[in-house]
Coordinates of C-alpha atoms in Angstrom, one line a residue:
M1 CA -13.5 16.1 21.2
P2 CA -14.4 18.5 18.3
R3 CA -17.6 20.7 18.3
N4 CA -20.7 20.0 16.1
F5 CA -19.6 23.0 13.7
A6 CA -21.9 22.7 10.6
V7 CA -21.3 24.8 7.7
F8 CA -24.2 25.5 5.0
F9 CA -23.5 26.3 1.3
L10 CA -26.0 27.7 -1.1
G11 CA -26.1 26.5 -4.6
L12 CA -26.9 28.8 -7.3
A13 CA -28.2 28.4 -10.9
A14 CA -27.3 25.4 -13.2
V15 CA -25.0 25.5 -16.0
L16 CA -25.2 28.8 -18.2
P17 CA -26.0 28.4 -22.0
A18 CA -23.1 28.8 -24.5
A19 CA -22.4 32.4 -25.3
D20 CA -24.4 33.7 -28.4
S21 CA -23.6 37.4 -28.2
L22 CA -20.5 39.5 -27.7
S23 CA -21.6 40.6 -24.2
Q24 CA -22.5 36.9 -23.0
A25 CA -19.0 35.9 -24.2
A26 CA -17.2 38.8 -22.5
A27 CA -18.9 38.2 -19.2
K28 CA -17.6 34.7 -19.2
R29 CA -14.2 36.4 -19.4
G30 CA -14.8 38.9 -16.7
I31 CA -15.0 41.7 -18.8
Y32 CA -17.3 44.0 -20.8
F33 CA -17.9 44.6 -24.3
G34 CA -19.2 47.9 -25.0
A35 CA -19.8 50.6 -27.7
A36 CA -20.0 54.4 -28.1
V37 CA -23.9 55.2 -28.8
Q38 CA -26.0 58.0 -29.4
S39 CA -29.6 58.3 -27.8
G40 CA -31.2 59.4 -31.1
Y41 CA -30.4 56.1 -32.9
I42 CA -31.5 54.0 -29.6
N43 CA -34.9 56.0 -29.8
Q44 CA -35.6 55.9 -33.7
D45 CA -33.5 52.9 -35.0
A46 CA -35.2 49.7 -33.7
T47 CA -32.4 47.5 -34.8
Y48 CA -29.8 49.6 -33.5
A49 CA -31.4 49.3 -30.1
A50 CA -32.1 45.6 -30.5
T51 CA -28.6 45.0 -31.5
L52 CA -27.2 47.1 -28.6
A53 CA -29.2 45.4 -26.1
R54 CA -28.1 42.0 -27.2
E55 CA -24.6 42.3 -27.9
Y56 CA -23.1 45.0 -25.6
S57 CA -22.9 45.3 -22.0
M58 CA -21.3 48.9 -21.5
I59 CA -21.9 52.1 -23.3
E60 CA -20.3 55.6 -23.5
P61 CA -21.8 58.6 -25.2
E62 CA -20.5 59.1 -28.6
Y63 CA -20.9 62.9 -28.7
E64 CA -23.5 64.0 -26.2
M65 CA -21.2 64.6 -23.3
L66 CA -18.7 66.5 -25.4
W67 CA -18.3 70.2 -24.4
S68 CA -20.0 71.5 -27.6
A69 CA -23.0 69.4 -26.9
I70 CA -23.3 69.6 -23.2
H71 CA -22.1 73.2 -22.6
P72 CA -23.2 75.2 -25.6
S73 CA -23.1 78.6 -24.0
Q74 CA -20.8 79.8 -20.8
N75 CA -24.0 79.9 -18.5
T76 CA -26.0 77.1 -20.2
Y77 CA -25.8 73.3 -20.0
A78 CA -27.6 71.0 -22.3
F79 CA -28.1 67.7 -20.3
S80 CA -31.1 66.0 -22.1
G81 CA -28.9 63.7 -24.4
A82 CA -26.6 62.8 -21.7
D83 CA -29.3 62.0 -19.0
A84 CA -31.1 59.8 -21.8
L85 CA -27.9 57.5 -22.0
V86 CA -27.3 57.8 -18.2
N87 CA -30.9 56.6 -17.7
Y88 CA -30.3 54.0 -20.4
A89 CA -27.4 52.4 -18.7
Q90 CA -29.3 52.3 -15.2
T91 CA -32.4 50.9 -16.7
H92 CA -30.5 48.0 -18.4
G93 CA -28.0 47.6 -15.5
I94 CA -24.8 48.2 -17.5
P95 CA -22.1 50.6 -16.8
L96 CA -21.4 53.8 -18.6
R97 CA -18.1 55.3 -19.4
A98 CA -18.6 59.3 -19.4
D99 CA -16.4 61.5 -21.7
H100 CA -14.5 63.8 -22.1
L101 CA -14.3 66.2 -19.4
V102 CA -11.1 67.7 -20.8
W103 CA -10.3 67.7 -24.7
H104 CA -8.7 70.1 -27.0
N105 CA -11.4 69.4 -29.6
S106 CA -15.1 69.9 -29.9
L107 CA -15.0 72.9 -27.7
P108 CA -17.8 75.6 -28.2
A109 CA -17.1 78.9 -30.0
W110 CA -17.8 80.8 -26.6
L111 CA -14.9 79.0 -25.1
T112 CA -12.2 79.2 -27.8
N113 CA -13.0 82.7 -29.0
G114 CA -13.6 84.1 -25.5
N115 CA -10.1 85.4 -25.1
F116 CA -10.1 84.1 -21.4
T117 CA -7.1 84.4 -19.2
A118 CA -5.5 81.6 -17.5
A119 CA -7.2 82.2 -14.2
Q120 CA -10.6 82.7 -16.0
L121 CA -9.9 79.3 -17.9
N122 CA -9.0 77.6 -14.5
Q123 CA -12.3 78.5 -13.0
I124 CA -14.2 77.6 -16.2
L125 CA -12.6 74.1 -16.1
H126 CA -13.4 73.8 -12.5
D127 CA -16.9 74.7 -12.8
H128 CA -17.5 72.5 -15.9
I129 CA -16.1 69.4 -14.4
M130 CA -18.0 70.1 -11.1
A131 CA -21.3 70.7 -13.0
V132 CA -21.1 67.7 -15.3
A133 CA -19.2 65.0 -13.2
G134 CA -21.3 66.3 -10.2
R135 CA -24.5 65.8 -12.1
Y136 CA -24.0 62.3 -12.7
A137 CA -21.9 61.4 -9.5
G138 CA -22.7 57.9 -8.6
K139 CA -24.4 57.1 -11.8
V140 CA -21.6 56.4 -14.0
Y141 CA -18.8 53.9 -14.0
S142 CA -15.9 56.0 -14.9
W143 CA -15.0 59.5 -16.6
E144 CA -12.5 60.1 -19.3
V145 CA -11.0 63.1 -17.4
V146 CA -8.4 63.9 -19.9
N147 CA -8.3 63.0 -23.5
E148 CA -5.6 63.1 -26.0
A149 CA -3.3 65.6 -24.2
V150 CA -0.1 64.2 -25.7
S151 CA 1.1 65.2 -29.2
D152 CA 1.9 63.1 -32.3
S153 CA 5.7 65.0 -32.5
N154 CA 8.8 63.1 -32.2
P155 CA 9.7 62.9 -29.6
P156 CA 6.2 63.1 -28.2
A157 CA 5.2 66.0 -25.7
L158 CA 2.3 67.6 -24.1
R159 CA 0.0 68.8 -26.9
D160 CA -0.3 72.6 -27.5
S161 CA -3.9 73.5 -26.3
I162 CA -6.4 76.0 -24.7
W163 CA -5.9 74.0 -21.3
N164 CA -2.2 73.3 -21.5
N165 CA -0.3 76.7 -22.8
Q166 CA -2.6 78.7 -25.1
P167 CA -3.1 80.3 -22.5
G168 CA -3.7 77.3 -20.2
I169 CA -5.1 77.3 -16.7
G170 CA -2.0 78.5 -14.9
L171 CA -0.2 75.3 -14.3
T172 CA 3.0 74.0 -15.9
G173 CA 3.9 70.5 -17.1
I174 CA 1.4 67.7 -16.3
A175 CA 0.1 69.6 -13.3
W176 CA -2.8 70.8 -15.4
I177 CA -3.9 67.2 -16.0
E178 CA -3.3 66.4 -12.3
Q179 CA -5.7 69.2 -11.4
A180 CA -8.4 68.1 -13.7
F181 CA -8.1 64.7 -11.9
Q182 CA -8.5 66.1 -8.7
W183 CA -11.6 68.1 -9.6
A184 CA -13.3 65.2 -11.1
H185 CA -12.5 63.0 -8.2
Q186 CA -14.0 65.8 -5.7
A187 CA -17.2 65.9 -8.1
D188 CA -17.6 62.1 -8.3
P189 CA -15.5 60.4 -5.5
N190 CA -16.5 56.8 -6.2
A191 CA -16.0 57.0 -10.2
R192 CA -13.1 55.3 -11.8
L193 CA -11.1 58.0 -13.5
F194 CA -9.2 57.5 -16.8
Y195 CA -6.7 59.2 -19.1
N196 CA -7.4 58.3 -22.9
D197 CA -5.3 58.7 -25.9
Y198 CA -4.5 57.0 -29.4
S199 CA -1.6 55.8 -31.5
A200 CA -0.3 54.4 -28.0
E201 CA -1.6 51.0 -28.1
D202 CA 1.8 49.3 -29.1
T203 CA 5.0 49.9 -27.3
N204 CA 6.4 52.9 -29.1
T205 CA 7.6 56.4 -28.4
K206 CA 4.1 57.8 -27.6
S207 CA 3.0 55.0 -25.4
D208 CA 6.3 55.3 -23.4
F209 CA 5.7 59.1 -22.9
I210 CA 2.1 58.2 -21.5
Y211 CA 3.4 55.3 -19.6
N212 CA 5.9 57.7 -17.9
M213 CA 3.3 60.4 -17.4
L214 CA 1.1 58.1 -15.7
K215 CA 3.7 56.8 -13.5
Q216 CA 4.5 60.2 -12.4
M217 CA 0.7 60.9 -11.8
L218 CA 0.6 58.0 -9.5
A219 CA 3.7 59.0 -7.7
D220 CA 2.3 62.4 -7.1
G221 CA -1.0 60.9 -5.7
T222 CA -3.3 61.9 -8.7
P223 CA -6.5 60.0 -8.2
I224 CA -6.2 58.1 -11.5
H225 CA -7.4 54.7 -11.7
G226 CA -7.1 53.6 -15.6
V227 CA -6.1 54.3 -19.1
G228 CA -8.0 53.9 -22.4
L229 CA -6.4 52.8 -25.6
Q230 CA -8.5 54.2 -28.4
M231 CA -7.5 51.6 -30.9
H232 CA -8.6 53.5 -34.0
L233 CA -6.7 51.4 -36.6
T234 CA -6.4 51.2 -40.2
N235 CA -5.8 47.9 -42.6
N236 CA -2.1 47.9 -41.4
I237 CA -1.8 44.1 -40.1
N238 CA 1.5 45.2 -38.3
Y239 CA -0.2 47.7 -36.0
P240 CA -0.6 47.1 -33.1
S241 CA 1.8 44.0 -33.0
A242 CA 0.5 41.5 -30.8
P243 CA 3.7 41.4 -28.7
G244 CA 3.6 45.2 -28.4
L245 CA 0.0 45.5 -27.5
A246 CA 0.5 42.8 -24.9
N247 CA 3.7 44.4 -23.3
N248 CA 1.9 47.6 -23.1
I249 CA -1.1 46.6 -21.5
K250 CA 1.3 44.6 -19.0
R251 CA 3.3 47.5 -18.0
L252 CA 0.1 49.6 -17.5
T253 CA -1.7 47.1 -15.5
D254 CA 1.6 46.6 -13.5
L255 CA 1.3 50.1 -12.4
G256 CA -2.0 49.0 -10.8
L257 CA -4.1 50.8 -13.4
E258 CA -7.1 49.3 -15.1
V259 CA -6.8 49.3 -19.0
I260 CA -9.8 49.4 -21.4
I261 CA -9.8 49.4 -25.3
T262 CA -12.0 52.3 -25.6
E263 CA -13.0 53.4 -29.1
M264 CA -11.8 50.3 -31.6
D265 CA -12.6 50.4 -35.2
V266 CA -10.6 49.5 -38.1
R267 CA -11.4 51.7 -41.0
L268 CA -10.8 50.3 -44.6
P269 CA -10.9 51.4 -48.0
V270 CA -14.4 51.3 -49.5
D271 CA -15.9 51.6 -53.0
S272 CA -18.9 53.9 -53.7
G273 CA -21.2 51.6 -52.2
G274 CA -19.4 51.7 -49.0
N275 CA -18.0 48.0 -49.5
A276 CA -14.6 46.8 -48.3
G277 CA -12.6 44.2 -50.2
A278 CA -12.2 40.7 -48.8
S279 CA -8.6 41.0 -48.0
D280 CA -9.2 44.0 -46.0
L281 CA -11.8 42.5 -44.1
A282 CA -9.7 39.7 -43.1
I283 CA -7.1 42.0 -41.8
Q284 CA -9.6 43.8 -39.9
A285 CA -10.7 40.4 -38.4
Q286 CA -7.4 39.8 -37.3
L287 CA -6.9 43.0 -35.6
Y288 CA -10.0 42.5 -33.7
G289 CA -9.2 39.2 -32.7
R290 CA -5.8 40.3 -31.7
A291 CA -7.2 43.2 -29.5
V292 CA -9.5 40.9 -27.6
S293 CA -6.8 38.2 -27.3
A294 CA -4.3 40.7 -25.8
C295 CA -7.1 42.2 -23.4
I296 CA -8.2 38.8 -21.8
Q297 CA -4.6 38.0 -21.0
F298 CA -4.6 40.5 -18.0
A299 CA -6.8 40.8 -15.1
R300 CA -6.9 44.6 -15.1
C301 CA -7.9 44.9 -18.7
T302 CA -11.7 45.0 -18.0
A303 CA -13.4 46.1 -21.2
I304 CA -13.4 46.4 -24.9
Q305 CA -15.4 49.0 -26.6
T306 CA -16.1 49.9 -30.3
W307 CA -16.5 53.4 -31.5
G308 CA -20.2 52.8 -32.7
I309 CA -22.1 49.6 -33.4
T310 CA -22.8 49.4 -37.2
D311 CA -21.3 50.7 -40.4
L312 CA -24.4 52.5 -41.0
H313 CA -23.8 55.0 -38.4
S314 CA -20.1 55.4 -38.2
W315 CA -18.1 58.5 -37.9
I316 CA -15.5 57.2 -40.4
P317 CA -17.0 58.1 -43.9
S318 CA -17.5 61.6 -43.0
T319 CA -14.2 62.1 -41.4
F320 CA -12.1 59.9 -43.7
P321 CA -13.7 59.9 -47.2
G322 CA -13.2 56.9 -49.3
F323 CA -12.9 54.8 -45.8
G324 CA -15.4 53.0 -43.8
A325 CA -16.6 49.5 -42.9
G326 CA -14.9 49.8 -39.5
L327 CA -17.2 48.1 -37.1
P328 CA -18.3 44.6 -36.2
F329 CA -21.8 44.9 -37.9
D330 CA -22.3 46.1 -41.4
K331 CA -24.8 48.5 -42.6
N332 CA -27.4 46.0 -42.7
Y333 CA -26.7 45.1 -38.9
Q334 CA -25.2 41.7 -40.1
P335 CA -22.2 40.5 -38.2
K336 CA -18.9 40.6 -40.2
S337 CA -15.7 38.5 -39.9
A338 CA -14.6 41.0 -37.2
Y339 CA -17.5 40.2 -35.2
T340 CA -16.7 36.4 -35.6
S341 CA -13.0 36.9 -34.7
A342 CA -13.7 38.9 -31.7
L343 CA -16.3 36.3 -30.7
N344 CA -14.0 33.4 -31.2
A345 CA -11.1 35.2 -29.1
L346 CA -13.7 35.6 -26.2
Q347 CA -14.6 31.9 -26.4
A348 CA -10.9 30.4 -26.6
P349 CA -9.7 28.3 -23.9
A350 CA -8.4 29.9 -20.6
A351 CA -4.6 30.0 -20.1
I352 CA -3.4 29.0 -16.6
S353 CA -0.3 29.3 -14.7
A354 CA 1.1 27.1 -11.9
A355 CA 2.0 30.2 -10.0
N356 CA -1.9 31.2 -9.6
L357 CA -2.9 27.9 -7.9
L358 CA -2.7 28.8 -4.2
N359 CA -3.6 27.4 -0.9
A360 CA -7.1 28.8 -0.2
A361 CA -6.4 29.8 3.2
S362 CA -2.7 31.1 3.2
F363 CA -2.8 32.0 -0.6
T364 CA 0.8 30.5 -0.7
G365 CA 1.8 28.2 -3.5
G366 CA 4.5 26.3 -4.9
A367 CA 3.1 22.7 -4.3
V368 CA -0.2 21.2 -3.5
A369 CA -1.2 18.5 -1.0
P370 CA -3.7 15.6 -1.4
G371 CA -7.0 17.0 -0.2
E372 CA -5.8 20.6 0.0
I373 CA -8.5 23.3 -0.9
V374 CA -6.9 25.6 -3.4
T375 CA -7.9 28.7 -5.4
L376 CA -7.1 29.1 -8.9
F377 CA -6.6 32.9 -10.0
D378 CA -6.8 34.4 -13.4
A379 CA -8.4 31.6 -15.5
R380 CA -10.4 34.2 -17.3
Y381 CA -13.3 32.0 -18.8
G382 CA -16.0 30.8 -16.7
P383 CA -19.3 31.7 -15.0
P384 CA -19.9 35.5 -15.0
A385 CA -21.6 35.2 -11.5
L386 CA -20.3 33.4 -8.4
V387 CA -21.7 29.7 -8.5
T388 CA -21.3 27.8 -5.0
L389 CA -20.8 24.3 -4.5
Q390 CA -23.4 21.5 -5.0
L391 CA -23.6 17.9 -3.6
D392 CA -24.2 14.7 -5.7
A393 CA -26.5 11.9 -4.9
A394 CA -24.0 10.5 -2.6
G395 CA -23.6 13.6 -0.6
K396 CA -20.3 14.6 -2.1
I397 CA -19.2 17.9 -3.7
T398 CA -19.4 17.6 -7.2
N399 CA -16.5 17.8 -9.5
S400 CA -18.1 19.8 -12.0
L401 CA -20.0 23.2 -11.4
A402 CA -21.5 25.5 -14.1
G403 CA -19.2 23.7 -16.6
V404 CA -15.9 24.3 -14.5
Q405 CA -13.7 21.6 -13.8
L406 CA -10.1 21.3 -12.8
L407 CA -8.3 18.1 -13.7
F408 CA -5.2 16.8 -11.6
D409 CA -3.5 14.0 -13.9
G410 CA -7.0 13.8 -15.6
T411 CA -8.9 13.4 -12.4
P412 CA -11.4 16.1 -11.7
A413 CA -11.3 17.8 -8.5
P414 CA -14.3 18.7 -6.4
V415 CA -15.4 22.3 -6.9
I416 CA -16.1 24.5 -3.9
Y417 CA -17.1 27.7 -6.0
A418 CA -16.4 28.9 -9.4
R419 CA -16.4 32.3 -11.2
T420 CA -14.4 33.5 -14.1
G421 CA -11.0 34.6 -12.8
Q422 CA -11.4 32.9 -9.5
S423 CA -12.6 29.3 -8.7
S424 CA -11.7 27.1 -5.7
F425 CA -11.2 23.2 -5.8
I426 CA -10.2 20.3 -3.5
V427 CA -7.1 18.7 -4.5
P428 CA -7.8 14.9 -5.2
Y429 CA -6.3 12.3 -2.8
A430 CA -5.2 10.4 -5.8
I431 CA -2.0 12.6 -6.2
A432 CA -0.6 11.4 -2.9
G433 CA 2.9 9.7 -3.2
K434 CA 3.5 11.6 -6.6
S435 CA 6.3 14.3 -7.0
S436 CA 4.1 16.3 -9.2
T437 CA 0.8 16.6 -10.8
T438 CA -0.5 17.8 -14.1
I439 CA -3.4 20.3 -13.9
Q440 CA -5.7 21.5 -16.7
Y441 CA -8.7 23.9 -16.3
V442 CA -11.9 23.1 -18.1
Y443 CA -14.9 25.4 -19.1
Q444 CA -17.7 24.3 -20.9
G445 CA -15.6 21.8 -22.9
A446 CA -12.9 24.2 -23.7
Y447 CA -9.5 22.7 -22.1
S448 CA -6.7 25.0 -21.0
N449 CA -3.1 24.7 -21.4
S450 CA -1.6 22.0 -19.1
V451 CA 0.7 23.1 -16.2
S452 CA 2.8 20.9 -13.8
V453 CA 2.6 21.6 -10.0
P454 CA 4.7 19.9 -7.3
V455 CA 3.1 17.8 -4.9
A456 CA 3.9 17.9 -1.2
A457 CA 2.6 15.5 1.5
A458 CA 1.2 18.5 3.5
A459 CA 0.8 22.2 2.6
P460 CA -1.1 23.6 5.8
G461 CA -2.5 27.1 5.8
L462 CA -4.6 28.7 8.4
F463 CA -8.0 30.7 7.6
S464 CA -8.0 34.3 8.3
I465 CA -11.2 36.3 9.2
D466 CA -11.1 38.4 6.2
S467 CA -10.1 35.9 3.5
T468 CA -6.6 37.7 3.0
G469 CA -4.3 34.9 4.2
S470 CA -3.1 37.2 7.1
G471 CA -4.1 39.1 10.0
P472 CA -6.6 38.0 12.6
G473 CA -7.4 34.3 12.1
A474 CA -10.8 32.7 12.0
I475 CA -10.5 31.5 15.6
L476 CA -13.4 30.6 17.7
D477 CA -13.5 30.3 21.4
L478 CA -15.7 27.6 23.4
S479 CA -18.8 29.6 23.0
Y480 CA -18.5 29.8 19.2
R481 CA -17.6 33.6 19.4
L482 CA -14.7 34.7 17.0
N483 CA -11.6 35.8 18.7
S484 CA -10.8 39.5 18.5
A485 CA -9.2 42.4 20.4
S486 CA -12.5 42.7 22.3
N487 CA -12.7 39.1 22.8
A488 CA -9.3 38.0 23.5
A489 CA -8.0 34.5 24.6
K490 CA -6.1 34.2 27.9
A491 CA -3.7 31.5 29.0
G492 CA -5.6 28.1 29.4
D493 CA -8.4 28.9 27.1
I494 CA -9.1 26.7 24.3
V495 CA -9.5 28.1 20.8
S496 CA -10.5 26.5 17.6
L497 CA -8.3 27.1 14.6
F498 CA -9.4 26.1 11.0
A499 CA -7.1 25.0 8.3
T500 CA -6.5 23.2 5.1
G501 CA -3.6 21.2 3.5
A502 CA -3.0 18.6 6.1
G503 CA -2.6 16.0 3.4
L504 CA -3.7 12.5 3.8
I505 CA -6.3 11.5 6.5
T506 CA -7.2 8.3 8.4
P507 CA -9.5 6.8 8.0
A508 CA -9.4 7.8 4.2
G509 CA -12.2 9.8 2.9
P510 CA -13.6 10.3 -0.6
D511 CA -12.8 13.4 -2.6
G512 CA -15.4 15.9 -1.7
G513 CA -16.9 14.0 1.1
L514 CA -18.5 15.6 4.2
V515 CA -17.6 14.5 7.6
G516 CA -20.3 12.5 9.5
T517 CA -20.1 10.5 12.7
I518 CA -16.7 9.0 12.1
L519 CA -14.0 11.9 12.5
P520 CA -10.9 11.7 10.3
H521 CA -7.5 12.6 11.5
P522 CA -4.3 13.6 9.6
V523 CA -1.9 10.8 9.1
A524 CA 0.9 13.3 9.7
P525 CA 1.4 14.7 13.4
V526 CA 0.1 17.9 14.0
S527 CA 1.6 20.7 16.3
V528 CA 1.1 24.4 17.0
Q529 CA 3.0 27.1 18.0
I530 CA 1.5 30.7 19.3
G531 CA 3.9 33.5 19.9
G532 CA 6.7 31.2 19.5
A533 CA 5.5 28.9 22.3
D534 CA 4.5 25.4 22.0
A535 CA 0.6 25.1 22.5
E536 CA -1.0 21.8 23.5
V537 CA -3.3 20.5 20.8
Q538 CA -6.3 19.0 22.4
Y539 CA -8.0 17.8 18.9
A540 CA -6.9 18.0 15.3
G541 CA -9.1 16.3 12.8
G542 CA -12.4 16.8 10.9
A543 CA -15.6 18.1 12.2
P544 CA -19.2 17.1 11.5
G545 CA -20.7 19.2 8.5
L546 CA -17.1 20.0 7.3
T547 CA -15.7 18.8 4.0
N548 CA -12.8 16.4 4.9
A549 CA -10.5 18.8 3.2
L550 CA -10.9 21.1 6.3
L551 CA -9.1 20.5 9.6
Q552 CA -10.3 21.9 12.8
I553 CA -7.7 22.1 15.5
N554 CA -8.4 22.9 19.2
V555 CA -5.7 24.1 21.2
Y556 CA -4.8 25.6 24.6
I557 CA -3.4 29.1 24.8
P558 CA 0.2 28.8 26.5
A559 CA 1.2 30.7 29.4
G560 CA 3.5 33.7 29.4
L561 CA 2.3 35.2 26.0
L562 CA 2.6 39.2 25.8
P563 CA -1.0 40.9 25.4
G564 CA -2.0 41.8 21.8
P565 CA -2.0 39.8 18.5
Q566 CA 0.4 36.9 18.7
P567 CA 1.4 34.7 15.6
V568 CA 0.1 31.4 15.2
V569 CA 1.9 28.6 13.2
L570 CA 0.5 25.0 12.3
K571 CA 2.7 22.5 11.6
V572 CA 1.6 19.1 10.0
G573 CA 4.6 16.6 9.5
D574 CA 7.7 18.6 8.4
A575 CA 5.4 21.2 6.6
A576 CA 4.5 24.7 8.4
S577 CA 2.0 27.3 7.7
P578 CA 3.1 30.9 7.3
A579 CA 3.5 32.8 10.5
A580 CA 0.9 35.2 9.1
I581 CA -2.0 34.5 11.1
T582 CA -2.6 36.1 14.6
V583 CA -4.6 35.3 17.6
A584 CA -5.8 38.2 20.0
I585 CA -4.3 37.5 23.5
R586 CA -5.2 39.4 26.8

């Protein structure tokens, strides 16, 4: 007989309101929408401060962490501006991206005119990184450790600079870059560390060089976590191209690196009043939408950031006379077509793939079974925070949660939990007997693409203790204690396994139903092997308090097993679970 094994679920907030800002829309994509800012504008321009608070969920100092600002003389640091921005980020609960620990520009005269030796520069750079990154350790999301170290030459090469070879810090090749990352990691061990550069957004010779450099840094064990694509653009509709940008982000994220669009603006020709033409504003809008659309395709593209908020306070006119109007808000803080394009891209329907629909226990895919609990990954449009299941008036798990649904041939599946990028569902029993089913993800009325998934009679998967789908199983002894090396089972003991994907049950239960006094059993026969030996099944079926999508299997530990972790395989009909879950034997 099964035990009375109850599971309690906590429901969170009701459906979130529709996004009405860039930051809210980005949160539903699981990303940040940020801006480079200045503390003076925050303190002195109320509209600037209000726009920042409403529209942006990440900040970066525009100038207040540059060497010339924060380290004005050799033995003096000026932290007030940086302190103000760090305090702002902490007060508002948003991440701060800190810059630039190493750059060839914006260096103070004491440094550039000091005629220091390589050994002296090595010590100066070390001390600067330790002082600045050390001061804000644990208070920033990430550091742009090295900025713009690659030249615009053809072919690209490392840039000539005071840090590299004029005279440099005494290291050759990329070793000086790697050394800077090592020091930054020592100063702030938990921060994300980034390399940042421009004109390397598309797939081109410069981005190829940077890709290969980053690949080598990773191979060398350098503590680098991400790369920034600056995205300072012009009114060239062809750069970056949509395929080139997406391919570049893909290859960088395939390395395991995080990608952030760090300094986006699109400068346009302007008249004497600072106004751009309609055709150029339309190109600008397309480029903003293109950047957002590319980023949200990839789970490791985690933020989009503009270099400023409003055309009123942009760096462009003073740096590029005759140009301006590069940001989402005009000089009167009115949203431009670039704003609308970015927002529309953030609110576009999610794109899903059948390959990302996996068994919630084993994380294997390829087919779904009726009643199986599955997890859909990388549907990057959903609730920003985790929302857990709710019950309807009939006591069943609801099939819509915070605006999230997953349709199987049009039938909505019960939702276990929902969050952008990862949601879990119970496959409807109505797909039984079909060879395939068409699924579609829905969030707040926005329908994804449709994909076809094969249907299997059963797709068993055993739950692991740490939700990885492998290793020690979520296995209990008769006293409800977790099986482990310190609580190992011996021959003759009864242990309980928990699984999903057993297929049809009898008596048939409703989608999302919870088990009461009548205990359902799988229609197909159930067997278990432990350590390659057949294990006698005492009970296989539902348990009170569990959803009927879960299966509890009580089995006897067979004799003759070697001590230590032994693989467990569950077979339902002709389908077997992966031999990835283990039970501890003594």
